[in-house]
Short mmCIF file of C-alpha atoms and ligand atoms in Angstrom, two decimals:
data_model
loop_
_atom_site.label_atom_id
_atom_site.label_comp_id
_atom_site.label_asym_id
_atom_site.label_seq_id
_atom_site.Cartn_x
_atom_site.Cartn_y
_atom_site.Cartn_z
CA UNK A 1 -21.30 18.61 -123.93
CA UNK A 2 -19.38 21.10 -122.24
CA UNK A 3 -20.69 24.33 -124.08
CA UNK A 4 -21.66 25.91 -121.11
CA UNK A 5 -18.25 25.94 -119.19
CA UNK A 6 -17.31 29.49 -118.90
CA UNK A 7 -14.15 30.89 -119.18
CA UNK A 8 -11.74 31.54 -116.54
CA UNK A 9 -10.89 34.94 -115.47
CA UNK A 10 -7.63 33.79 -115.27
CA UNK A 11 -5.81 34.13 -111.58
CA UNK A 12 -4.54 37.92 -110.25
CA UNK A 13 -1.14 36.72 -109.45
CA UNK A 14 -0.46 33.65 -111.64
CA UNK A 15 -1.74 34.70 -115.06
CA UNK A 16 -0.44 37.84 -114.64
CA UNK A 17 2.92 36.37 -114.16
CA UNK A 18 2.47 34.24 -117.45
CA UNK A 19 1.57 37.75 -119.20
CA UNK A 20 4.59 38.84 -118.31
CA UNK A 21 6.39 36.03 -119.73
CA UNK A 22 4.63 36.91 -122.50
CA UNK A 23 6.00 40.75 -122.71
CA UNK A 24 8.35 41.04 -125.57
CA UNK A 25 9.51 44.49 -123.69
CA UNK A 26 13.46 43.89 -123.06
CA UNK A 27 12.93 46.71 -120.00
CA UNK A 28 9.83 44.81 -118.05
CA UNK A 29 10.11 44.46 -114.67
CA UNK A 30 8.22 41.62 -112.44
CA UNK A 31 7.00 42.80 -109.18
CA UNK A 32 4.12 40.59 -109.21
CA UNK A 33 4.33 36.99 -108.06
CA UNK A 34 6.20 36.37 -105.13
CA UNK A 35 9.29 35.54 -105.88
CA UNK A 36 12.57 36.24 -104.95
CA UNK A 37 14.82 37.34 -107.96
CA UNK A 38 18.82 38.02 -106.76
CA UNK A 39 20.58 41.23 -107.65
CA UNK A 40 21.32 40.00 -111.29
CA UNK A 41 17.23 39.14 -111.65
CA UNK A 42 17.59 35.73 -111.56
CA UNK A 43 16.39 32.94 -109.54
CA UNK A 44 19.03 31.35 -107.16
CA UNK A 45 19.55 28.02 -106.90
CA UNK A 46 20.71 28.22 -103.27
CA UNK A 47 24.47 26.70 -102.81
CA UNK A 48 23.09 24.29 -99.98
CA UNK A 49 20.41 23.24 -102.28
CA UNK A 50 22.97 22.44 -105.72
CA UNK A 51 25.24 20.82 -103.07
CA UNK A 52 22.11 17.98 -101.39
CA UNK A 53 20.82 17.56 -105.23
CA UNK A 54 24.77 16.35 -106.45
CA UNK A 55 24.83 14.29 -103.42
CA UNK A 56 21.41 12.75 -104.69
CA UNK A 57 22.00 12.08 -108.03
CA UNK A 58 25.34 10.55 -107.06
CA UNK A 59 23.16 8.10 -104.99
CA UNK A 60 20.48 8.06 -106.96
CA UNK A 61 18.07 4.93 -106.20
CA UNK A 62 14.53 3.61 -106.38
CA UNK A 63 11.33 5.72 -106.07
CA UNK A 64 8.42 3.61 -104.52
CA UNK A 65 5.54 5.87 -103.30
CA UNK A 66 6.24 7.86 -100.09
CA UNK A 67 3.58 7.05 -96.88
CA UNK A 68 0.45 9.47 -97.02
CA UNK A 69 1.80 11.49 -94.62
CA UNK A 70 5.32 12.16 -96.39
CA UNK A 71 8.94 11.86 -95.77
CA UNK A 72 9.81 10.70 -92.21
CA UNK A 73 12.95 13.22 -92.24
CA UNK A 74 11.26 15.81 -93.93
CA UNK A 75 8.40 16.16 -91.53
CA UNK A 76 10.48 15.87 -88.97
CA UNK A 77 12.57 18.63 -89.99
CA UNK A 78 9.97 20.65 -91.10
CA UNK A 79 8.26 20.25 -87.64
CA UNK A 80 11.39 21.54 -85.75
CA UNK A 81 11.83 24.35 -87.86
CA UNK A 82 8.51 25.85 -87.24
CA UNK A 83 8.18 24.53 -83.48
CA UNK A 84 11.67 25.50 -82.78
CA UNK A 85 14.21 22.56 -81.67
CA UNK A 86 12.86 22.08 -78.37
CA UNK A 87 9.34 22.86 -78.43
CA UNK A 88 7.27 21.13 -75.30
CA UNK A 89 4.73 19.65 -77.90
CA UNK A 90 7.27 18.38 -80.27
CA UNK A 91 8.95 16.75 -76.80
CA UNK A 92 5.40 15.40 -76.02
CA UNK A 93 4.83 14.05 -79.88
CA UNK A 94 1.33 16.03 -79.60
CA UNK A 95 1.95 17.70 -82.83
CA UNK A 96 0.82 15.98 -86.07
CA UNK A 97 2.74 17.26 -89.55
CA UNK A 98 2.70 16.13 -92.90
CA UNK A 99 4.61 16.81 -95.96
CA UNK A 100 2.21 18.58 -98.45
CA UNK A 101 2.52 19.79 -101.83
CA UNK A 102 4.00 23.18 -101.16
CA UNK A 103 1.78 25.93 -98.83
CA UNK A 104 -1.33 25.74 -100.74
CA UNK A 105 -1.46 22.17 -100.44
CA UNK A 106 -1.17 22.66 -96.89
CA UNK A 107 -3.96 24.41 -96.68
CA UNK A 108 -6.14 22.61 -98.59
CA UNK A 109 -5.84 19.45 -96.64
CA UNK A 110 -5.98 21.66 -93.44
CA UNK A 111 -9.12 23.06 -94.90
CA UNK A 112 -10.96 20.05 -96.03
CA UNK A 113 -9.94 18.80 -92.66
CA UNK A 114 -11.70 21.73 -91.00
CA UNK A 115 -14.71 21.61 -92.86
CA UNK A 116 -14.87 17.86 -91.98
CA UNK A 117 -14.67 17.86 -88.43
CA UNK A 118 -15.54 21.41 -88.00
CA UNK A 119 -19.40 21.59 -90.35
CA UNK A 120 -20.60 24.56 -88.02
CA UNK A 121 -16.91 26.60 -87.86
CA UNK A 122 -16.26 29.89 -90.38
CA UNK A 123 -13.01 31.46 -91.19
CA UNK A 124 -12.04 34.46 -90.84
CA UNK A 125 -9.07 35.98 -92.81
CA UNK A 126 -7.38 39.74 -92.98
CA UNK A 127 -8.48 42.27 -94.89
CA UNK A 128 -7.36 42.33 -97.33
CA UNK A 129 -5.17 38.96 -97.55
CA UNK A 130 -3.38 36.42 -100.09
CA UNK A 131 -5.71 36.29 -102.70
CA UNK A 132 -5.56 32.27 -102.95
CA UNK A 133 -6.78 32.31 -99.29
CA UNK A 134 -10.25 32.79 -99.96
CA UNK A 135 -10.36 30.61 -102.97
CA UNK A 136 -8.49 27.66 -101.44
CA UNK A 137 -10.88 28.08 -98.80
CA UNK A 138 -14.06 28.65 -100.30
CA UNK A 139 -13.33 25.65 -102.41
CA UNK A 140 -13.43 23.33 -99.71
CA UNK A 141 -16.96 24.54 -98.78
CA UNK A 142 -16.05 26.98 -95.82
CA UNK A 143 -17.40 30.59 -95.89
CA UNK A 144 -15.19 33.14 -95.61
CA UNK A 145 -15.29 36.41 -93.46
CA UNK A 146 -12.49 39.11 -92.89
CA UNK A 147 -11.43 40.54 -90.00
CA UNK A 148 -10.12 44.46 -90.35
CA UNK A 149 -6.07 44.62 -90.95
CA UNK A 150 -4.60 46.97 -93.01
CA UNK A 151 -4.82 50.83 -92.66
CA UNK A 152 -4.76 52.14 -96.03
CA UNK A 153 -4.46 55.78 -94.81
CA UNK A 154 -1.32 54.97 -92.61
CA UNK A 155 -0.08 52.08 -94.45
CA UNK A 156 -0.27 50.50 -90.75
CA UNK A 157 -2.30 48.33 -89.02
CA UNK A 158 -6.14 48.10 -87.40
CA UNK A 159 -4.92 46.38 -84.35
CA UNK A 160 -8.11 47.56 -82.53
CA UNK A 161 -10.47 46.99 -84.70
CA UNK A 162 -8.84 43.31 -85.53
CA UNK A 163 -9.05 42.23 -81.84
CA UNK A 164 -12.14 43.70 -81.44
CA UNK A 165 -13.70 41.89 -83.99
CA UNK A 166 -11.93 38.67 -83.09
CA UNK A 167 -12.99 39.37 -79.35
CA UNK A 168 -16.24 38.48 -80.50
CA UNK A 169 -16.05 35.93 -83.00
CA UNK A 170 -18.72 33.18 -81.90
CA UNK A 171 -16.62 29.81 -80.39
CA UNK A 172 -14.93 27.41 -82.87
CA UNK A 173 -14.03 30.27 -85.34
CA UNK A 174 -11.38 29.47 -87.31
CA UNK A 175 -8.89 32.74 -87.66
CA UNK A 176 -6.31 32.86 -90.21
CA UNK A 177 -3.23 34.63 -89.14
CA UNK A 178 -0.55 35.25 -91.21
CA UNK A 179 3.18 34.59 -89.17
CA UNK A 180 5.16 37.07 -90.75
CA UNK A 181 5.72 38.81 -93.88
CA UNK A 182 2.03 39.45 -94.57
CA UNK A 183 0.72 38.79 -98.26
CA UNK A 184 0.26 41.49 -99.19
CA UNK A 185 0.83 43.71 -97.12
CA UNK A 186 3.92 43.76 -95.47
CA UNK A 187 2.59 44.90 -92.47
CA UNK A 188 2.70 42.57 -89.30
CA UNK A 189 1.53 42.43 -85.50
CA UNK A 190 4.51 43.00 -82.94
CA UNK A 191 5.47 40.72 -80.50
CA UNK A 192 3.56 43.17 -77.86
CA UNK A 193 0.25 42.65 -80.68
CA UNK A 194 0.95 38.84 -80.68
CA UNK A 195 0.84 38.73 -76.96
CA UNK A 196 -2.50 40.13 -76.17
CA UNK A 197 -4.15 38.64 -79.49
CA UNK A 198 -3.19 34.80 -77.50
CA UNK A 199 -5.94 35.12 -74.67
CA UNK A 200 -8.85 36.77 -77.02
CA UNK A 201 -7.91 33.75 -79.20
CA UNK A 202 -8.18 31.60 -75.71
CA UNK A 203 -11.24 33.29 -74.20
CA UNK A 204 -13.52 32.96 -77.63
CA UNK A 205 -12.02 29.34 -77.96
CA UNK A 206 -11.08 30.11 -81.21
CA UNK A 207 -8.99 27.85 -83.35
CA UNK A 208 -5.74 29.70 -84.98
CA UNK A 209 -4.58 28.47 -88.32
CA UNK A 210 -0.90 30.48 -89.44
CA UNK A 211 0.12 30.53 -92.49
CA UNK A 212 3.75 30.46 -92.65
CA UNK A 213 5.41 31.00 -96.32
CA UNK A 214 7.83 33.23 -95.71
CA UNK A 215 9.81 32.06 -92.73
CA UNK A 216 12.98 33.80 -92.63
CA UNK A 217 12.36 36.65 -94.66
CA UNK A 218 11.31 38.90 -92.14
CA UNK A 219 13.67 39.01 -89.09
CA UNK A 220 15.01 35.54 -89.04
CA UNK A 221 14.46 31.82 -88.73
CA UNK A 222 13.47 31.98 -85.08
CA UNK A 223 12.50 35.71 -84.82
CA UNK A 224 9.56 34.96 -87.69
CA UNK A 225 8.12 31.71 -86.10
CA UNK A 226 8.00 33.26 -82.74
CA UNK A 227 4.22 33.82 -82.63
CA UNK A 228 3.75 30.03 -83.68
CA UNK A 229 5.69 29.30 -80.58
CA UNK A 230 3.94 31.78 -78.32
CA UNK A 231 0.66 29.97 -79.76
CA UNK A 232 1.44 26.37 -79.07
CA UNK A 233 3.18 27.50 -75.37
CA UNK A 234 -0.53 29.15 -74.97
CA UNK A 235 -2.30 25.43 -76.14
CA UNK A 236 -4.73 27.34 -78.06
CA UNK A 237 -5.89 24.89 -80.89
CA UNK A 238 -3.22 25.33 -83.54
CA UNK A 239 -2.64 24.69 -87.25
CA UNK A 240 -0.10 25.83 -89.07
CA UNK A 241 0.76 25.79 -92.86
CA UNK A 242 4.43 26.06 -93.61
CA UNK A 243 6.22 26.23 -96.98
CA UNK A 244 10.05 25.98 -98.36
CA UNK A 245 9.21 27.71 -101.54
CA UNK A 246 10.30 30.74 -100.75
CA UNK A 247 13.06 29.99 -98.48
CA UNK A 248 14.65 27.40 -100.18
CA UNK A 249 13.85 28.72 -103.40
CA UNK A 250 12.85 25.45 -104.80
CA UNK A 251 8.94 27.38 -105.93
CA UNK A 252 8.00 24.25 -108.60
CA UNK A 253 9.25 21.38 -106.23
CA UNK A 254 6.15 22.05 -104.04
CA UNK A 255 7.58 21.62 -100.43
CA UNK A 256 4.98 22.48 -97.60
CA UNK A 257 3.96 20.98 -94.45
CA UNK A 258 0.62 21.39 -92.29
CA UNK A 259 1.11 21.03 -88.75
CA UNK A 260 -2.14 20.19 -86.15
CA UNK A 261 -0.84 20.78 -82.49
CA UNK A 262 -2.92 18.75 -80.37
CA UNK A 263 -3.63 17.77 -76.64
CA UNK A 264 -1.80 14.80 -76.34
CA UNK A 265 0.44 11.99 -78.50
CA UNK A 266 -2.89 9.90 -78.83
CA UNK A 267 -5.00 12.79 -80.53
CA UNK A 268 -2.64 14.37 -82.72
CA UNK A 269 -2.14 10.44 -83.86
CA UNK A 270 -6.07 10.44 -84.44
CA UNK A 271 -5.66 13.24 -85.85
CA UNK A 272 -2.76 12.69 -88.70
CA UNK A 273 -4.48 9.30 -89.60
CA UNK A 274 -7.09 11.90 -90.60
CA UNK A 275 -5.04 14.25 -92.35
CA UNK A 276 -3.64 11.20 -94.09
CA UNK A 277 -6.82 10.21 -95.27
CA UNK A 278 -7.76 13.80 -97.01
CA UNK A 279 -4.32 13.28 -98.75
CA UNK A 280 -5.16 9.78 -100.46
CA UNK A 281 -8.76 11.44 -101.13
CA UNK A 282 -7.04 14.48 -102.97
CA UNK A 283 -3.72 12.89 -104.40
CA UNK A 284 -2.62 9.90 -102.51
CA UNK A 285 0.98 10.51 -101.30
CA UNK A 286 3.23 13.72 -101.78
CA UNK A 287 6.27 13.57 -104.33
CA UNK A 288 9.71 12.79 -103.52
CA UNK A 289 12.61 14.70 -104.60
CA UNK A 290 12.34 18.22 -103.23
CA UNK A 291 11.58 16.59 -99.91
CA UNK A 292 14.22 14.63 -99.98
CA UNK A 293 16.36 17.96 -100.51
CA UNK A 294 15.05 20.11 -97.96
CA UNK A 295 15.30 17.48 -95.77
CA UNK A 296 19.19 16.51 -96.26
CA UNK A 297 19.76 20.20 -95.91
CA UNK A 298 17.96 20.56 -92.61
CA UNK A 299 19.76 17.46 -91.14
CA UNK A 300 23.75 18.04 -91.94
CA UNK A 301 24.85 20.76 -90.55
CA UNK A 302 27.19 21.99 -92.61
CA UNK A 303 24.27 21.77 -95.46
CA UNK A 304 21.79 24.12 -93.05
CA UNK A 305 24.92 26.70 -91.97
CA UNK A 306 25.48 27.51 -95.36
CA UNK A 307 21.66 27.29 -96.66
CA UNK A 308 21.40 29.84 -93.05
CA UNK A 309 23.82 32.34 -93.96
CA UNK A 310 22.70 32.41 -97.91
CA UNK A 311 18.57 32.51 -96.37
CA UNK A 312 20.43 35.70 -94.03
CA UNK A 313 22.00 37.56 -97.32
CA UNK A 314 18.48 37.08 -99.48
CA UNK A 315 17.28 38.73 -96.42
CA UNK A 316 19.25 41.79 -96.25
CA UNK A 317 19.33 42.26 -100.02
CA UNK A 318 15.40 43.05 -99.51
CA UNK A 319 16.04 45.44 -97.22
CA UNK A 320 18.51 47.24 -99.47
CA UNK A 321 16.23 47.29 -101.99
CA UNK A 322 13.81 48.83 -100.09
CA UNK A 323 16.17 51.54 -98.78
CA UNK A 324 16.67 51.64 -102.60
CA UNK A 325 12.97 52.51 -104.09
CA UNK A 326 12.42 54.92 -100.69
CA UNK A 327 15.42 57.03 -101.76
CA UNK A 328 14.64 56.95 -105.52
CA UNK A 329 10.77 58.14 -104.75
CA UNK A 330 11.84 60.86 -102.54
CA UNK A 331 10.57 64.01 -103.27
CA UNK A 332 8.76 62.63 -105.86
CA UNK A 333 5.53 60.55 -104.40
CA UNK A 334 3.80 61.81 -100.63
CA UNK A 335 5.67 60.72 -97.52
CA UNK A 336 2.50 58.12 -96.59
CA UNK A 337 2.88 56.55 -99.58
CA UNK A 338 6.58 56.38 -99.58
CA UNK A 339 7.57 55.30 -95.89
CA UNK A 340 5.81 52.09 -96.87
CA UNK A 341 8.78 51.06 -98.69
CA UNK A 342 11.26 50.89 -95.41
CA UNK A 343 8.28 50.50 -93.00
CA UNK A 344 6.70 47.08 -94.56
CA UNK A 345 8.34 43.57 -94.37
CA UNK A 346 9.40 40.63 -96.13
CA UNK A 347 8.83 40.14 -100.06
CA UNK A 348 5.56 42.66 -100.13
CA UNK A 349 5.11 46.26 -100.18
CA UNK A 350 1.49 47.69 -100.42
CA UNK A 351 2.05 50.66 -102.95
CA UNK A 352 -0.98 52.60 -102.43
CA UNK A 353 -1.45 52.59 -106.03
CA UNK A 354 -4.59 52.37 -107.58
CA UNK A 355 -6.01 50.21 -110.07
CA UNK A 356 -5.33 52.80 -113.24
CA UNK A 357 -1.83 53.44 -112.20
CA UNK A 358 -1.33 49.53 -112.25
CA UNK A 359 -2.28 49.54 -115.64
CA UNK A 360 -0.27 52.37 -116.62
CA UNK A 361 2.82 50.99 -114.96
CA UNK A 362 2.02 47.67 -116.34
CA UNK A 363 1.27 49.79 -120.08
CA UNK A 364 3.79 52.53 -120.51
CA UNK A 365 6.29 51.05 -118.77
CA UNK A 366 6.28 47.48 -118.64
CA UNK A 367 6.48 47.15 -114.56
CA UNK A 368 4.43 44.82 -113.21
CA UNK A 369 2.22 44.48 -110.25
CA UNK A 370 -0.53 43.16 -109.07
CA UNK A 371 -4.06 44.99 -109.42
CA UNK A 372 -4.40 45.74 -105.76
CA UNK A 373 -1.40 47.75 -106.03
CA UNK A 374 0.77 44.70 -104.21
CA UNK A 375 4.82 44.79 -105.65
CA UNK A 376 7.08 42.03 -104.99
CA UNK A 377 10.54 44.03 -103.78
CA UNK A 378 12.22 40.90 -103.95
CA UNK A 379 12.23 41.49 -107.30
CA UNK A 380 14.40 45.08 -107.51
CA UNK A 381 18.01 44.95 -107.71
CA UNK A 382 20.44 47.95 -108.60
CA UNK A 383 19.54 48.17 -112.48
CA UNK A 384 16.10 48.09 -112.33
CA UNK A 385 14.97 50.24 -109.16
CA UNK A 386 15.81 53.29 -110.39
CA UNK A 387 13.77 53.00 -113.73
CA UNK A 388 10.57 51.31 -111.39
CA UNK A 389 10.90 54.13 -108.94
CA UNK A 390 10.62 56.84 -112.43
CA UNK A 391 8.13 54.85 -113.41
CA UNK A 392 6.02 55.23 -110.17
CA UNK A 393 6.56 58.98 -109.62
CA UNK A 394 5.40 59.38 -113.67
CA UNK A 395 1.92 57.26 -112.87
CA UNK A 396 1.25 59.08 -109.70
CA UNK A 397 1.99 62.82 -111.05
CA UNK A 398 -0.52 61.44 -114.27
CA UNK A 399 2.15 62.78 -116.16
C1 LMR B 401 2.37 35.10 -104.28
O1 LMR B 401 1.63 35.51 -103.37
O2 LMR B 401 2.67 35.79 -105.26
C2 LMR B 401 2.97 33.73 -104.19
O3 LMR B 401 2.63 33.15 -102.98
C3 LMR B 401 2.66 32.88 -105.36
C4 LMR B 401 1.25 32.42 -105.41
O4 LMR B 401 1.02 31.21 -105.54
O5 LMR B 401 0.31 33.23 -105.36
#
């Protein structure tokens, strides 16, 4: 019966990860999946988060189901910390969220909502972008364009040619933006960018979905969300896709929330009875516990100070890191390919390498990243950039 089911390619982040598991090497490195490793490569368990978990086992009690649309607190939470504390549409309770399972699931439901209400609408996403974005949705029956993005000679950005392009998108586009940190790039829109992308968004009546995994990771809590403020202040048709994987380091929990920003209280309630319905369709009600973390973290303030400051530190050890690979490469790779290093944000770093130096990174030298030449710098620290930054100069000099 099922002879004819093909095998799967396998996935260009996620199976790679699991062949690096797989590495007996004692010296491989894993620059591939995004994931934040501390300076001692492992993966924190933030103090904020060990501190809500003890509290809930302490007072541990029943699990019915949650409601379709999640935790109260956590989407509450969640909603603030993307809108910002006093956001006009939070005020106005135009802004539907729902607890998802992590960004992907946010996504999903946002896309199967999309493709619902929105039949004639295509997406357009950056080229290049995460590679899940296409396939997440493709598979809800959207077709996917790109706008232009990255400069590969500059390691920069196409801000003409995106706006251009998105200037004359037909109506009812839907354009995936990418808040900060972009996967894979590293490379993001100023604020100046942000500002004159809003009224080519309004003028084309476009609808903006932002992606928002990284939150924190680029210039702060506030600084990285700005653009989804600037958005909703603007009342173009928003819907964003947040996740706490990253920040909270809490990756297999699968805490995400999708957020529709809406006209007024009595649509965005239309509109989250909607949402709601795509979730019992897909998987009936999100799970409890790392919602339930997140969420007592994000409402006791001595919980969110600390979880703040630690969010602050993982910060700043990227950028040392980065400082770290740019002074180990110097003299060693071109300047182009090099300033990428400092000049890119958040957890990414487009190397410029191509696909054969991958390989030999990935083959002589057990250092991983992905295919498209993408490196996680959140996973550096003081032992290991040294020997990744030898590495590099050995695959680009062929030697
Ligand atoms: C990544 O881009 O590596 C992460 O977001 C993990 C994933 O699911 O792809």
């Amino acid at each position: 019966m099922f002879e004819h089911i093909p095998a799967y390619p396998g996935d260009p982040i996620l199976s790679l990860n699991e062949d690096f598991q797989l590495d007996p090497r004692p010296n491989k490195v894993n620059l591939s999946i995004g994931i934040y490793f501390d300076d001692a490569g492992k993966l924190p368990v933030m103090d904020a988060v060990r501190r809500a978990e003890s509290a809930l086992l302490d007072a541990i009690g029943p699990r019915s189901y949650l409601p379709m649309s999640g935790l109260p607190l956590y989407r509450e939470t969640a909603q603030a910390l993307v809108f910002g504390a006093n956001s006009e549409a939070r005020a106005a309770g135009r802004i539907a969220t729902l607890q998802t399972i992590g960004g992907s699931g946010a996504l999903k439901v946002g896309a199967d909502f999309l493709r619902r209400y929105f039949p004639a609408s295509q997406i357009w996403i950056s080229d290049p972008s995460w590679e899940n974005h296409r396939v997440v949705f493709e598979g809800a029956g959207l077709t996917v364009n790109t706008y232009p993005y990255y400069d590969e000679e500059t390691g920069g950005l196409r801000f003409a040619d995106m706006i251009d392009m998105i200037g004359r998108l037909p109506e009812r586009s839907i354009v995936l933006l990418h808040a900060c940190c972009h996967n894979p790039t590293g490379v993001d829109l100023s604020t100046a960018q942000w500002a004159e992308l809003v009224p080519v968004l309004q003028r084309r009546r476009l609808i903006a979905f932002v992606d928002m995994a990284y939150q924190g990771f680029g210039a702060g809590l506030e600084e990285d969300a700005a653009c989804v403020r600037m958005l909703a202040d603007a009342d173009i048709p928003l819907i964003t896709a947040n996740s706490f994987s990253k920040n909270f380091s809490l990756y297999g929990e699968r805490c995400g929330a999708l957020s529709v920003v809406c006209k007024d209280a009595g649509e965005a309630s239309r509109v989250l009875g909607q949402l709601m319905s795509t979730v019992r369709a897909n998987y009936s009600n999100p799970p409890t516990h790392g919602a339930r973390l997140v969420a007592n973290v994000l409402s006791d303030t001595s919980l969110r100070a600390s979880w703040e400051a630690e969010l602050a530190t993982m910060r700043e050890r990227i950028l040392a890191m980065r400082g770290m690979i740019h002074a180990g490469l110097a003299g060693r790779v071109d300047e182009v390919m090099r300033a990428r290093y400092v000049a890119q944000r958040g957890m990414f770093t487009y190397t410029g390498l191509n696909e054969s130096q991958v390989e030999r990174l990935r083959n002589e030298h057990a250092v991983y990243v992905l295919r498209s030449g993408r490196m996680c710098v959140a996973g550096l620290n003081a032992r290991n950039a040294d020997y990744v930054a030898s590495s590099i100069a050995a695959v680009v000099s062929g030697a």
